[in-house]
Amino acid sequence: MAQIVDTSDLRPGMKIKWEGGMWTILECSHHKMGRGGAIVRGKLRNLETGSGVEQSFKSGERFERIIFDEKPAQFQYRDGDHYVFMDMESFDQVFLSAESLGDAVKYLVDNLEVQFEMYEGKVMGVELPNSITMKIVETPPGFKGDTASGSGKPATLETGLVVMVPFFIENGEVIVVDSRTGEYLERSKK
């Protein structure tokens, strides 16, 4: 049974059917317009094509919410423009494009276990674990006294993602990154 939501229910991360396609909400904000009704402004990304749009909706507009089934998978390797995953139940290889994965590509390290987001038997994307262990490939050296400012320094990780890390972190170290915010959490204990 389809779950119907209206504009007051829209939140980042929610998936909806709109304009004949499936979309994920990246950002949304509610605005009251003087004597008129409220509107909701949002940024959406098409789950099938990867294209993005900015859209305003009138208060009370209704949408069908998409609830995905989840299936365990493991990232294997990158093959040109595609990312290869192994379905952990059938052991089949599944090829997904960078467009369908969106920002998740910044966090895909070898053997990372993820959840396929399935809709009507088709893989629509992946759900990442909240924290991911990644190796630093480049960061400037820290100098004595740098800790006074407390802001940190940029570090490039093995996937190309750049995060801010404390000054004491060095090249080659393994750190834990929050996949929801892209922020440094801690040194890896492994």
mmCIF file with all atom_site columns, C-alpha atoms in Angstrom:
data_model
loop_
_atom_site.group_PDB
_atom_site.id
_atom_site.type_symbol
_atom_site.label_atom_id
_atom_site.label_alt_id
_atom_site.label_comp_id
_atom_site.label_asym_id
_atom_site.label_entity_id
_atom_site.label_seq_id
_atom_site.pdbx_PDB_ins_code
_atom_site.Cartn_x
_atom_site.Cartn_y
_atom_site.Cartn_z
_atom_site.occupancy
_atom_site.B_iso_or_equiv
_atom_site.pdbx_formal_charge
_atom_site.auth_seq_id
_atom_site.auth_comp_id
_atom_site.auth_asym_id
_atom_site.auth_atom_id
_atom_site.pdbx_PDB_model_num
ATOM 1   C CA . MET A 1 1   ? 0.000  0.000   0.000   1.00 0.00 ? 1   MET A CA 1
ATOM 2   C CA . ALA A 1 2   ? 1.323  3.410   -0.990  1.00 0.00 ? 2   ALA A CA 1
ATOM 3   C CA . GLN A 1 3   ? 2.096  5.925   1.725   1.00 0.00 ? 3   GLN A CA 1
ATOM 4   C CA . ILE A 1 4   ? 0.880  9.439   0.846   1.00 0.00 ? 4   ILE A CA 1
ATOM 5   C CA . VAL A 1 5   ? 2.681  12.478  2.289   1.00 0.00 ? 5   VAL A CA 1
ATOM 6   C CA . ASP A 1 6   ? 2.101  16.195  1.809   1.00 0.00 ? 6   ASP A CA 1
ATOM 7   C CA . THR A 1 7   ? 4.472  19.164  1.744   1.00 0.00 ? 7   THR A CA 1
ATOM 8   C CA . SER A 1 8   ? 4.492  19.483  5.556   1.00 0.00 ? 8   SER A CA 1
ATOM 9   C CA . ASP A 1 9   ? 6.004  15.958  5.791   1.00 0.00 ? 9   ASP A CA 1
ATOM 10  C CA . LEU A 1 10  ? 8.888  16.537  3.346   1.00 0.00 ? 10  LEU A CA 1
ATOM 11  C CA . ARG A 1 11  ? 12.361 16.085  4.878   1.00 0.00 ? 11  ARG A CA 1
ATOM 12  C CA . PRO A 1 12  ? 15.899 15.692  3.462   1.00 0.00 ? 12  PRO A CA 1
ATOM 13  C CA . GLY A 1 13  ? 16.592 12.067  2.561   1.00 0.00 ? 13  GLY A CA 1
ATOM 14  C CA . MET A 1 14  ? 12.927 11.231  1.893   1.00 0.00 ? 14  MET A CA 1
ATOM 15  C CA . LYS A 1 15  ? 12.157 9.603   -1.458  1.00 0.00 ? 15  LYS A CA 1
ATOM 16  C CA . ILE A 1 16  ? 8.992  10.504  -3.374  1.00 0.00 ? 16  ILE A CA 1
ATOM 17  C CA . LYS A 1 17  ? 7.266  9.959   -6.710  1.00 0.00 ? 17  LYS A CA 1
ATOM 18  C CA . TRP A 1 18  ? 6.847  13.251  -8.585  1.00 0.00 ? 18  TRP A CA 1
ATOM 19  C CA . GLU A 1 19  ? 6.409  14.174  -12.259 1.00 0.00 ? 19  GLU A CA 1
ATOM 20  C CA . GLY A 1 20  ? 6.480  10.504  -13.260 1.00 0.00 ? 20  GLY A CA 1
ATOM 21  C CA . GLY A 1 21  ? 9.899  9.865   -11.686 1.00 0.00 ? 21  GLY A CA 1
ATOM 22  C CA . MET A 1 22  ? 11.454 8.836   -8.404  1.00 0.00 ? 22  MET A CA 1
ATOM 23  C CA . TRP A 1 23  ? 13.245 11.602  -6.487  1.00 0.00 ? 23  TRP A CA 1
ATOM 24  C CA . THR A 1 24  ? 15.212 12.000  -3.278  1.00 0.00 ? 24  THR A CA 1
ATOM 25  C CA . ILE A 1 25  ? 14.911 15.265  -1.358  1.00 0.00 ? 25  ILE A CA 1
ATOM 26  C CA . LEU A 1 26  ? 18.330 16.827  -0.801  1.00 0.00 ? 26  LEU A CA 1
ATOM 27  C CA . GLU A 1 27  ? 17.175 20.049  0.896   1.00 0.00 ? 27  GLU A CA 1
ATOM 28  C CA . CYS A 1 28  ? 13.820 21.577  1.760   1.00 0.00 ? 28  CYS A CA 1
ATOM 29  C CA . SER A 1 29  ? 12.628 24.676  3.563   1.00 0.00 ? 29  SER A CA 1
ATOM 30  C CA . HIS A 1 30  ? 9.135  25.862  4.458   1.00 0.00 ? 30  HIS A CA 1
ATOM 31  C CA . HIS A 1 31  ? 8.193  29.525  3.764   1.00 0.00 ? 31  HIS A CA 1
ATOM 32  C CA . LYS A 1 32  ? 5.056  31.434  4.827   1.00 0.00 ? 32  LYS A CA 1
ATOM 33  C CA . MET A 1 33  ? 4.017  33.979  2.210   1.00 0.00 ? 33  MET A CA 1
ATOM 34  C CA . GLY A 1 34  ? 2.239  36.943  3.857   1.00 0.00 ? 34  GLY A CA 1
ATOM 35  C CA . ARG A 1 35  ? -1.509 36.501  3.333   1.00 0.00 ? 35  ARG A CA 1
ATOM 36  C CA . GLY A 1 36  ? -1.041 33.662  0.856   1.00 0.00 ? 36  GLY A CA 1
ATOM 37  C CA . GLY A 1 37  ? -0.430 30.043  1.619   1.00 0.00 ? 37  GLY A CA 1
ATOM 38  C CA . ALA A 1 38  ? 2.892  28.572  2.563   1.00 0.00 ? 38  ALA A CA 1
ATOM 39  C CA . ILE A 1 39  ? 5.281  27.108  0.028   1.00 0.00 ? 39  ILE A CA 1
ATOM 40  C CA . VAL A 1 40  ? 8.033  24.531  0.319   1.00 0.00 ? 40  VAL A CA 1
ATOM 41  C CA . ARG A 1 41  ? 11.245 25.092  -1.636  1.00 0.00 ? 41  ARG A CA 1
ATOM 42  C CA . GLY A 1 42  ? 13.410 22.085  -2.241  1.00 0.00 ? 42  GLY A CA 1
ATOM 43  C CA . LYS A 1 43  ? 16.338 20.581  -4.105  1.00 0.00 ? 43  LYS A CA 1
ATOM 44  C CA . LEU A 1 44  ? 15.653 17.136  -5.503  1.00 0.00 ? 44  LEU A CA 1
ATOM 45  C CA . ARG A 1 45  ? 17.735 14.503  -7.327  1.00 0.00 ? 45  ARG A CA 1
ATOM 46  C CA . ASN A 1 46  ? 16.227 12.011  -9.761  1.00 0.00 ? 46  ASN A CA 1
ATOM 47  C CA . LEU A 1 47  ? 17.082 8.493   -8.576  1.00 0.00 ? 47  LEU A CA 1
ATOM 48  C CA . GLU A 1 48  ? 17.127 7.067   -12.103 1.00 0.00 ? 48  GLU A CA 1
ATOM 49  C CA . THR A 1 49  ? 19.022 9.743   -14.043 1.00 0.00 ? 49  THR A CA 1
ATOM 50  C CA . GLY A 1 50  ? 20.976 11.512  -11.287 1.00 0.00 ? 50  GLY A CA 1
ATOM 51  C CA . SER A 1 51  ? 19.805 14.939  -12.535 1.00 0.00 ? 51  SER A CA 1
ATOM 52  C CA . GLY A 1 52  ? 18.941 17.596  -9.980  1.00 0.00 ? 52  GLY A CA 1
ATOM 53  C CA . VAL A 1 53  ? 16.270 20.305  -9.844  1.00 0.00 ? 53  VAL A CA 1
ATOM 54  C CA . GLU A 1 54  ? 15.150 23.103  -7.565  1.00 0.00 ? 54  GLU A CA 1
ATOM 55  C CA . GLN A 1 55  ? 11.376 23.220  -7.133  1.00 0.00 ? 55  GLN A CA 1
ATOM 56  C CA . SER A 1 56  ? 8.720  25.088  -5.169  1.00 0.00 ? 56  SER A CA 1
ATOM 57  C CA . PHE A 1 57  ? 5.582  23.271  -4.019  1.00 0.00 ? 57  PHE A CA 1
ATOM 58  C CA . LYS A 1 58  ? 2.311  24.793  -2.770  1.00 0.00 ? 58  LYS A CA 1
ATOM 59  C CA . SER A 1 59  ? 1.262  23.950  0.757   1.00 0.00 ? 59  SER A CA 1
ATOM 60  C CA . GLY A 1 60  ? -0.826 20.787  0.837   1.00 0.00 ? 60  GLY A CA 1
ATOM 61  C CA . GLU A 1 61  ? 0.517  19.174  -2.366  1.00 0.00 ? 61  GLU A CA 1
ATOM 62  C CA . ARG A 1 62  ? 0.551  15.405  -1.980  1.00 0.00 ? 62  ARG A CA 1
ATOM 63  C CA . PHE A 1 63  ? 3.112  12.814  -3.061  1.00 0.00 ? 63  PHE A CA 1
ATOM 64  C CA . GLU A 1 64  ? 3.548  9.068   -2.895  1.00 0.00 ? 64  GLU A CA 1
ATOM 65  C CA . ARG A 1 65  ? 6.434  8.255   -0.569  1.00 0.00 ? 65  ARG A CA 1
ATOM 66  C CA . ILE A 1 66  ? 8.794  5.548   -1.782  1.00 0.00 ? 66  ILE A CA 1
ATOM 67  C CA . ILE A 1 67  ? 9.876  2.996   0.787   1.00 0.00 ? 67  ILE A CA 1
ATOM 68  C CA . PHE A 1 68  ? 12.838 0.928   -0.374  1.00 0.00 ? 68  PHE A CA 1
ATOM 69  C CA . ASP A 1 69  ? 13.535 -2.682  0.431   1.00 0.00 ? 69  ASP A CA 1
ATOM 70  C CA . GLU A 1 70  ? 17.118 -3.212  1.577   1.00 0.00 ? 70  GLU A CA 1
ATOM 71  C CA . LYS A 1 71  ? 19.495 -5.961  0.534   1.00 0.00 ? 71  LYS A CA 1
ATOM 72  C CA . PRO A 1 72  ? 23.093 -6.454  1.786   1.00 0.00 ? 72  PRO A CA 1
ATOM 73  C CA . ALA A 1 73  ? 25.894 -5.807  -0.711  1.00 0.00 ? 73  ALA A CA 1
ATOM 74  C CA . GLN A 1 74  ? 29.637 -5.212  -0.770  1.00 0.00 ? 74  GLN A CA 1
ATOM 75  C CA . PHE A 1 75  ? 31.582 -2.710  -2.908  1.00 0.00 ? 75  PHE A CA 1
ATOM 76  C CA . GLN A 1 76  ? 34.214 -4.524  -4.982  1.00 0.00 ? 76  GLN A CA 1
ATOM 77  C CA . TYR A 1 77  ? 35.916 -2.114  -7.395  1.00 0.00 ? 77  TYR A CA 1
ATOM 78  C CA . ARG A 1 78  ? 35.495 0.692   -9.919  1.00 0.00 ? 78  ARG A CA 1
ATOM 79  C CA . ASP A 1 79  ? 35.336 -0.254  -13.608 1.00 0.00 ? 79  ASP A CA 1
ATOM 80  C CA . GLY A 1 80  ? 35.509 2.899   -15.756 1.00 0.00 ? 80  GLY A CA 1
ATOM 81  C CA . ASP A 1 81  ? 32.275 4.839   -15.184 1.00 0.00 ? 81  ASP A CA 1
ATOM 82  C CA . HIS A 1 82  ? 30.691 2.024   -13.182 1.00 0.00 ? 82  HIS A CA 1
ATOM 83  C CA . TYR A 1 83  ? 31.025 0.804   -9.625  1.00 0.00 ? 83  TYR A CA 1
ATOM 84  C CA . VAL A 1 84  ? 30.866 -2.944  -9.099  1.00 0.00 ? 84  VAL A CA 1
ATOM 85  C CA . PHE A 1 85  ? 29.094 -4.428  -6.070  1.00 0.00 ? 85  PHE A CA 1
ATOM 86  C CA . MET A 1 86  ? 28.524 -8.004  -4.989  1.00 0.00 ? 86  MET A CA 1
ATOM 87  C CA . ASP A 1 87  ? 25.011 -8.948  -3.893  1.00 0.00 ? 87  ASP A CA 1
ATOM 88  C CA . MET A 1 88  ? 25.696 -10.702 -0.553  1.00 0.00 ? 88  MET A CA 1
ATOM 89  C CA . GLU A 1 89  ? 22.685 -13.013 -0.975  1.00 0.00 ? 89  GLU A CA 1
ATOM 90  C CA . SER A 1 90  ? 23.059 -14.214 -4.583  1.00 0.00 ? 90  SER A CA 1
ATOM 91  C CA . PHE A 1 91  ? 26.782 -13.342 -5.004  1.00 0.00 ? 91  PHE A CA 1
ATOM 92  C CA . ASP A 1 92  ? 25.936 -11.720 -8.370  1.00 0.00 ? 92  ASP A CA 1
ATOM 93  C CA . GLN A 1 93  ? 27.903 -8.685  -9.543  1.00 0.00 ? 93  GLN A CA 1
ATOM 94  C CA . VAL A 1 94  ? 25.855 -5.498  -9.875  1.00 0.00 ? 94  VAL A CA 1
ATOM 95  C CA . PHE A 1 95  ? 27.146 -2.526  -11.895 1.00 0.00 ? 95  PHE A CA 1
ATOM 96  C CA . LEU A 1 96  ? 25.923 0.937   -10.824 1.00 0.00 ? 96  LEU A CA 1
ATOM 97  C CA . SER A 1 97  ? 26.685 4.291   -12.438 1.00 0.00 ? 97  SER A CA 1
ATOM 98  C CA . ALA A 1 98  ? 28.138 7.282   -10.603 1.00 0.00 ? 98  ALA A CA 1
ATOM 99  C CA . GLU A 1 99  ? 24.899 9.191   -11.360 1.00 0.00 ? 99  GLU A CA 1
ATOM 100 C CA . SER A 1 100 ? 22.725 6.627   -9.569  1.00 0.00 ? 100 SER A CA 1
ATOM 101 C CA . LEU A 1 101 ? 25.098 6.577   -6.570  1.00 0.00 ? 101 LEU A CA 1
ATOM 102 C CA . GLY A 1 102 ? 25.386 10.367  -6.168  1.00 0.00 ? 102 GLY A CA 1
ATOM 103 C CA . ASP A 1 103 ? 27.631 11.493  -3.294  1.00 0.00 ? 103 ASP A CA 1
ATOM 104 C CA . ALA A 1 104 ? 28.055 7.897   -2.079  1.00 0.00 ? 104 ALA A CA 1
ATOM 105 C CA . VAL A 1 105 ? 30.955 7.485   -4.561  1.00 0.00 ? 105 VAL A CA 1
ATOM 106 C CA . LYS A 1 106 ? 33.115 9.667   -2.288  1.00 0.00 ? 106 LYS A CA 1
ATOM 107 C CA . TYR A 1 107 ? 32.945 7.001   0.427   1.00 0.00 ? 107 TYR A CA 1
ATOM 108 C CA . LEU A 1 108 ? 33.308 3.750   -1.545  1.00 0.00 ? 108 LEU A CA 1
ATOM 109 C CA . VAL A 1 109 ? 36.396 1.906   -0.314  1.00 0.00 ? 109 VAL A CA 1
ATOM 110 C CA . ASP A 1 110 ? 37.208 -1.722  -1.190  1.00 0.00 ? 110 ASP A CA 1
ATOM 111 C CA . ASN A 1 111 ? 35.044 -4.328  0.567   1.00 0.00 ? 111 ASN A CA 1
ATOM 112 C CA . LEU A 1 112 ? 32.745 -1.691  2.142   1.00 0.00 ? 112 LEU A CA 1
ATOM 113 C CA . GLU A 1 113 ? 29.473 -3.333  3.174   1.00 0.00 ? 113 GLU A CA 1
ATOM 114 C CA . VAL A 1 114 ? 26.403 -1.315  2.144   1.00 0.00 ? 114 VAL A CA 1
ATOM 115 C CA . GLN A 1 115 ? 22.672 -1.844  1.697   1.00 0.00 ? 115 GLN A CA 1
ATOM 116 C CA . PHE A 1 116 ? 21.161 -1.818  -1.794  1.00 0.00 ? 116 PHE A CA 1
ATOM 117 C CA . GLU A 1 117 ? 18.036 0.338   -1.929  1.00 0.00 ? 117 GLU A CA 1
ATOM 118 C CA . MET A 1 118 ? 15.643 -1.841  -3.946  1.00 0.00 ? 118 MET A CA 1
ATOM 119 C CA . TYR A 1 119 ? 12.393 -0.754  -5.584  1.00 0.00 ? 119 TYR A CA 1
ATOM 120 C CA . GLU A 1 120 ? 10.286 -3.237  -7.541  1.00 0.00 ? 120 GLU A CA 1
ATOM 121 C CA . GLY A 1 121 ? 13.311 -5.531  -7.888  1.00 0.00 ? 121 GLY A CA 1
ATOM 122 C CA . LYS A 1 122 ? 15.629 -2.812  -9.246  1.00 0.00 ? 122 LYS A CA 1
ATOM 123 C CA . VAL A 1 123 ? 18.652 -1.352  -7.425  1.00 0.00 ? 123 VAL A CA 1
ATOM 124 C CA . MET A 1 124 ? 18.073 2.416   -7.100  1.00 0.00 ? 124 MET A CA 1
ATOM 125 C CA . GLY A 1 125 ? 21.143 3.270   -5.023  1.00 0.00 ? 125 GLY A CA 1
ATOM 126 C CA . VAL A 1 126 ? 23.020 2.335   -1.866  1.00 0.00 ? 126 VAL A CA 1
ATOM 127 C CA . GLU A 1 127 ? 22.753 3.220   1.799   1.00 0.00 ? 127 GLU A CA 1
ATOM 128 C CA . LEU A 1 128 ? 26.156 3.706   3.402   1.00 0.00 ? 128 LEU A CA 1
ATOM 129 C CA . PRO A 1 129 ? 27.099 2.839   6.970   1.00 0.00 ? 129 PRO A CA 1
ATOM 130 C CA . ASN A 1 130 ? 27.130 5.959   9.189   1.00 0.00 ? 130 ASN A CA 1
ATOM 131 C CA . SER A 1 131 ? 30.888 5.787   9.761   1.00 0.00 ? 131 SER A CA 1
ATOM 132 C CA . ILE A 1 132 ? 33.536 4.628   7.285   1.00 0.00 ? 132 ILE A CA 1
ATOM 133 C CA . THR A 1 133 ? 37.233 3.922   7.850   1.00 0.00 ? 133 THR A CA 1
ATOM 134 C CA . MET A 1 134 ? 39.432 5.570   5.190   1.00 0.00 ? 134 MET A CA 1
ATOM 135 C CA . LYS A 1 135 ? 43.154 6.152   4.613   1.00 0.00 ? 135 LYS A CA 1
ATOM 136 C CA . ILE A 1 136 ? 44.709 9.629   4.251   1.00 0.00 ? 136 ILE A CA 1
ATOM 137 C CA . VAL A 1 137 ? 46.808 9.932   1.083   1.00 0.00 ? 137 VAL A CA 1
ATOM 138 C CA . GLU A 1 138 ? 47.805 13.592  1.434   1.00 0.00 ? 138 GLU A CA 1
ATOM 139 C CA . THR A 1 139 ? 47.739 16.228  4.140   1.00 0.00 ? 139 THR A CA 1
ATOM 140 C CA . PRO A 1 140 ? 50.180 19.049  4.934   1.00 0.00 ? 140 PRO A CA 1
ATOM 141 C CA . PRO A 1 141 ? 52.474 18.479  7.925   1.00 0.00 ? 141 PRO A CA 1
ATOM 142 C CA . GLY A 1 142 ? 51.433 19.844  11.299  1.00 0.00 ? 142 GLY A CA 1
ATOM 143 C CA . PHE A 1 143 ? 53.769 22.254  13.078  1.00 0.00 ? 143 PHE A CA 1
ATOM 144 C CA . LYS A 1 144 ? 54.345 22.784  16.770  1.00 0.00 ? 144 LYS A CA 1
ATOM 145 C CA . GLY A 1 145 ? 51.949 25.459  17.980  1.00 0.00 ? 145 GLY A CA 1
ATOM 146 C CA . ASP A 1 146 ? 49.350 24.801  15.255  1.00 0.00 ? 146 ASP A CA 1
ATOM 147 C CA . THR A 1 147 ? 46.873 23.477  17.816  1.00 0.00 ? 147 THR A CA 1
ATOM 148 C CA . ALA A 1 148 ? 46.170 26.970  19.151  1.00 0.00 ? 148 ALA A CA 1
ATOM 149 C CA . SER A 1 149 ? 43.864 27.870  16.252  1.00 0.00 ? 149 SER A CA 1
ATOM 150 C CA . GLY A 1 150 ? 41.908 24.603  16.610  1.00 0.00 ? 150 GLY A CA 1
ATOM 151 C CA . SER A 1 151 ? 40.469 24.727  13.085  1.00 0.00 ? 151 SER A CA 1
ATOM 152 C CA . GLY A 1 152 ? 42.361 21.808  11.547  1.00 0.00 ? 152 GLY A CA 1
ATOM 153 C CA . LYS A 1 153 ? 43.830 21.178  8.114   1.00 0.00 ? 153 LYS A CA 1
ATOM 154 C CA . PRO A 1 154 ? 42.542 19.570  4.890   1.00 0.00 ? 154 PRO A CA 1
ATOM 155 C CA . ALA A 1 155 ? 43.281 15.902  4.229   1.00 0.00 ? 155 ALA A CA 1
ATOM 156 C CA . THR A 1 156 ? 42.710 14.076  0.934   1.00 0.00 ? 156 THR A CA 1
ATOM 157 C CA . LEU A 1 157 ? 41.453 10.528  1.430   1.00 0.00 ? 157 LEU A CA 1
ATOM 158 C CA . GLU A 1 158 ? 41.906 7.445   -0.763  1.00 0.00 ? 158 GLU A CA 1
ATOM 159 C CA . THR A 1 159 ? 38.646 8.133   -2.652  1.00 0.00 ? 159 THR A CA 1
ATOM 160 C CA . GLY A 1 160 ? 39.507 11.785  -3.339  1.00 0.00 ? 160 GLY A CA 1
ATOM 161 C CA . LEU A 1 161 ? 37.215 13.100  -0.595  1.00 0.00 ? 161 LEU A CA 1
ATOM 162 C CA . VAL A 1 162 ? 38.727 16.063  1.295   1.00 0.00 ? 162 VAL A CA 1
ATOM 163 C CA . VAL A 1 163 ? 37.914 16.424  5.003   1.00 0.00 ? 163 VAL A CA 1
ATOM 164 C CA . MET A 1 164 ? 39.198 18.718  7.749   1.00 0.00 ? 164 MET A CA 1
ATOM 165 C CA . VAL A 1 165 ? 41.316 16.843  10.323  1.00 0.00 ? 165 VAL A CA 1
ATOM 166 C CA . PRO A 1 166 ? 43.173 17.888  13.489  1.00 0.00 ? 166 PRO A CA 1
ATOM 167 C CA . PHE A 1 167 ? 46.760 19.109  13.024  1.00 0.00 ? 167 PHE A CA 1
ATOM 168 C CA . PHE A 1 168 ? 48.290 15.987  14.649  1.00 0.00 ? 168 PHE A CA 1
ATOM 169 C CA . ILE A 1 169 ? 46.959 13.658  11.885  1.00 0.00 ? 169 ILE A CA 1
ATOM 170 C CA . GLU A 1 170 ? 49.616 12.655  9.319   1.00 0.00 ? 170 GLU A CA 1
ATOM 171 C CA . ASN A 1 171 ? 49.874 11.098  5.836   1.00 0.00 ? 171 ASN A CA 1
ATOM 172 C CA . GLY A 1 172 ? 49.104 7.383   5.738   1.00 0.00 ? 172 GLY A CA 1
ATOM 173 C CA . GLU A 1 173 ? 46.961 7.375   8.885   1.00 0.00 ? 173 GLU A CA 1
ATOM 174 C CA . VAL A 1 174 ? 43.578 5.661   8.868   1.00 0.00 ? 174 VAL A CA 1
ATOM 175 C CA . ILE A 1 175 ? 40.651 7.727   10.157  1.00 0.00 ? 175 ILE A CA 1
ATOM 176 C CA . VAL A 1 176 ? 36.899 7.324   10.655  1.00 0.00 ? 176 VAL A CA 1
ATOM 177 C CA . VAL A 1 177 ? 34.615 9.660   8.662   1.00 0.00 ? 177 VAL A CA 1
ATOM 178 C CA . ASP A 1 178 ? 30.879 10.312  9.154   1.00 0.00 ? 178 ASP A CA 1
ATOM 179 C CA . SER A 1 179 ? 29.246 9.471   5.786   1.00 0.00 ? 179 SER A CA 1
ATOM 180 C CA . ARG A 1 180 ? 26.207 11.666  6.556   1.00 0.00 ? 180 ARG A CA 1
ATOM 181 C CA . THR A 1 181 ? 28.180 14.885  7.130   1.00 0.00 ? 181 THR A CA 1
ATOM 182 C CA . GLY A 1 182 ? 31.601 14.202  5.588   1.00 0.00 ? 182 GLY A CA 1
ATOM 183 C CA . GLU A 1 183 ? 33.321 15.121  8.860   1.00 0.00 ? 183 GLU A CA 1
ATOM 184 C CA . TYR A 1 184 ? 36.314 13.571  10.633  1.00 0.00 ? 184 TYR A CA 1
ATOM 185 C CA . LEU A 1 185 ? 35.264 11.579  13.709  1.00 0.00 ? 185 LEU A CA 1
ATOM 186 C CA . GLU A 1 186 ? 38.440 9.953   15.090  1.00 0.00 ? 186 GLU A CA 1
ATOM 187 C CA . ARG A 1 187 ? 41.584 7.967   14.344  1.00 0.00 ? 187 ARG A CA 1
ATOM 188 C CA . SER A 1 188 ? 40.842 4.364   13.474  1.00 0.00 ? 188 SER A CA 1
ATOM 189 C CA . LYS A 1 189 ? 41.453 1.953   16.349  1.00 0.00 ? 189 LYS A CA 1
ATOM 190 C CA . LYS A 1 190 ? 42.308 -0.893  13.942  1.00 0.00 ? 190 LYS A CA 1
#
